[in-house]
Amino acid sequence: EAGVAQSPRYKIIEKRQSVAFWCNPISGHATLYWYQQILGQGPKLLIQFQNNGVVDDSQLPKDRFSAERLKGVDSTLKIQPAKLEDSAVYLCASSLEQAKSEKLFFGSGTQLSVL
Amino acid sequence: AQKVTQAQTEISVVEKEDVTLDCVYETRDTTYYLFWYKQPPSGELVFLIRRNSFDEQNEISGRYSWNFQKSTSSFNFTITASQVVDSAVYFCALRGGAGNMLTFGGGTRLMVKP
């Protein structure tokens, strides 16, 4: 069974540039998550989708971050313009449903360096 | 609001030693789930265990065991006879609240030396 796919694996940009990350969840998984993991910290939820609807985006810096999951399958996370403090690993995860018991399956992440 | 605290940021042991990773959580939910994930150097978070709030039985899986104590809001993880391959960052997480969000602790980096 294919896992959660993310690309690119690494990205280096200068501050004020734009960047986009792509995620393809496990087939059949209705819930998709984007997490930000700053070096030395635990992952922090940015946004959670159920199919193509947003369940929670309370921690998404909406002035610069946006995410979409138009057809309820793959998703894109965008940062525009990037700041130095956005340097982190961006993890995508998916689960069958959004019930409390559901475990999340994670991709390998995109490591972003903002110079 | 829910919160997970892993007070040990880094632990170093010698191979074959036993090691316990602590996890303390806060939540207002009566029904919730606790998880442990392992993050090896490759970066991908790997699921280890899930426990619901009504099941306080300890669990053992090979060299791994988990101790859930609701009275102290703790869900500790013990590795018996540690091995070099156990070296990784381990995260405790709590799932509950509005939207059933999964909230992670800060992680404990475990280094097992030969």
Coordinates of C-alpha atoms in Angstrom, one line a residue, chain B residues 9-97:
Chain B
T9 CA 14.2 16.8 25.9
E10 CA 17.2 14.4 25.5
I11 CA 18.1 11.1 27.0
S12 CA 21.3 9.2 26.4
V13 CA 21.8 5.5 27.4
V14 CA 24.1 2.7 26.7
E15 CA 22.9 -0.3 24.7
K16 CA 20.9 -2.8 26.7
E17 CA 19.9 -0.3 29.4
D18 CA 16.2 0.2 30.1
V19 CA 14.8 3.7 29.5
T20 CA 11.5 5.4 30.3
L21 CA 10.1 8.3 28.3
D22 CA 7.7 10.5 30.3
C23 CA 4.5 12.0 28.9
V24 CA 2.0 14.2 30.8
Y25 CA -1.1 15.6 29.2
E26 CA -4.0 18.0 29.9
T27 CA -7.5 17.9 28.5
R28 CA -11.0 18.7 29.4
D29 CA -12.4 15.9 27.4
T30 CA -13.7 12.7 29.1
T31 CA -13.1 10.7 25.9
Y32 CA -9.7 11.0 24.2
Y33 CA -6.9 9.0 22.7
L34 CA -3.2 9.0 23.4
F35 CA -0.5 8.1 20.9
W36 CA 3.2 7.5 20.7
Y37 CA 5.1 8.2 17.5
K38 CA 8.7 7.5 16.6
Q39 CA 10.6 9.9 14.3
P40 CA 13.9 8.3 13.1
P41 CA 16.5 10.5 11.3
S42 CA 14.7 9.9 8.0
G43 CA 12.0 12.3 9.3
E44 CA 8.8 10.2 8.8
L45 CA 6.7 9.9 11.9
V46 CA 5.9 6.2 12.6
F47 CA 2.9 5.2 14.7
L48 CA 3.8 3.0 17.7
I49 CA 0.7 2.8 19.9
R50 CA -2.8 4.2 20.5
R51 CA -4.7 4.0 23.8
N52 CA -8.2 5.3 24.6
S53 CA -9.0 7.1 27.9
F54 CA -11.2 4.3 29.2
D55 CA -8.5 1.6 28.9
E56 CA -5.9 1.9 31.6
Q57 CA -4.4 -1.5 31.1
N58 CA -0.7 -1.5 30.5
E59 CA 0.5 -2.8 27.2
I60 CA 3.6 -4.7 26.2
S61 CA 4.8 -5.2 22.7
G62 CA 8.2 -6.9 22.5
R63 CA 10.7 -4.6 24.2
Y64 CA 8.2 -1.8 24.3
S65 CA 5.7 -1.2 27.1
W66 CA 3.3 1.6 28.0
N67 CA 2.0 2.7 31.4
F68 CA -1.2 4.8 31.3
Q69 CA -2.3 6.3 34.6
K70 CA -5.4 8.5 34.3
S71 CA -5.0 9.7 37.9
T72 CA -1.7 11.4 37.1
S73 CA -2.6 12.2 33.5
S74 CA 0.5 10.3 32.3
F75 CA 1.2 7.9 29.5
N76 CA 4.8 6.8 29.9
F77 CA 6.8 4.6 27.4
T78 CA 9.5 2.1 28.4
I79 CA 12.0 0.5 26.2
T80 CA 13.6 -2.6 27.7
A81 CA 17.1 -3.6 26.7
S82 CA 17.6 -0.6 24.4
Q83 CA 19.3 -1.0 21.0
V84 CA 21.1 1.4 18.8
V85 CA 18.2 1.2 16.3
D86 CA 16.0 2.7 19.0
S87 CA 17.8 6.0 18.6
A88 CA 15.2 8.5 17.4
V89 CA 12.9 11.3 18.6
Y90 CA 9.8 10.0 20.3
F91 CA 6.6 12.0 20.5
C92 CA 3.6 11.6 22.7
A93 CA 0.3 13.0 21.3
L94 CA -3.3 13.5 22.5
R95 CA -6.3 13.4 20.2
G96 CA -9.5 15.1 21.3
G97 CA -11.2 18.4 21.5

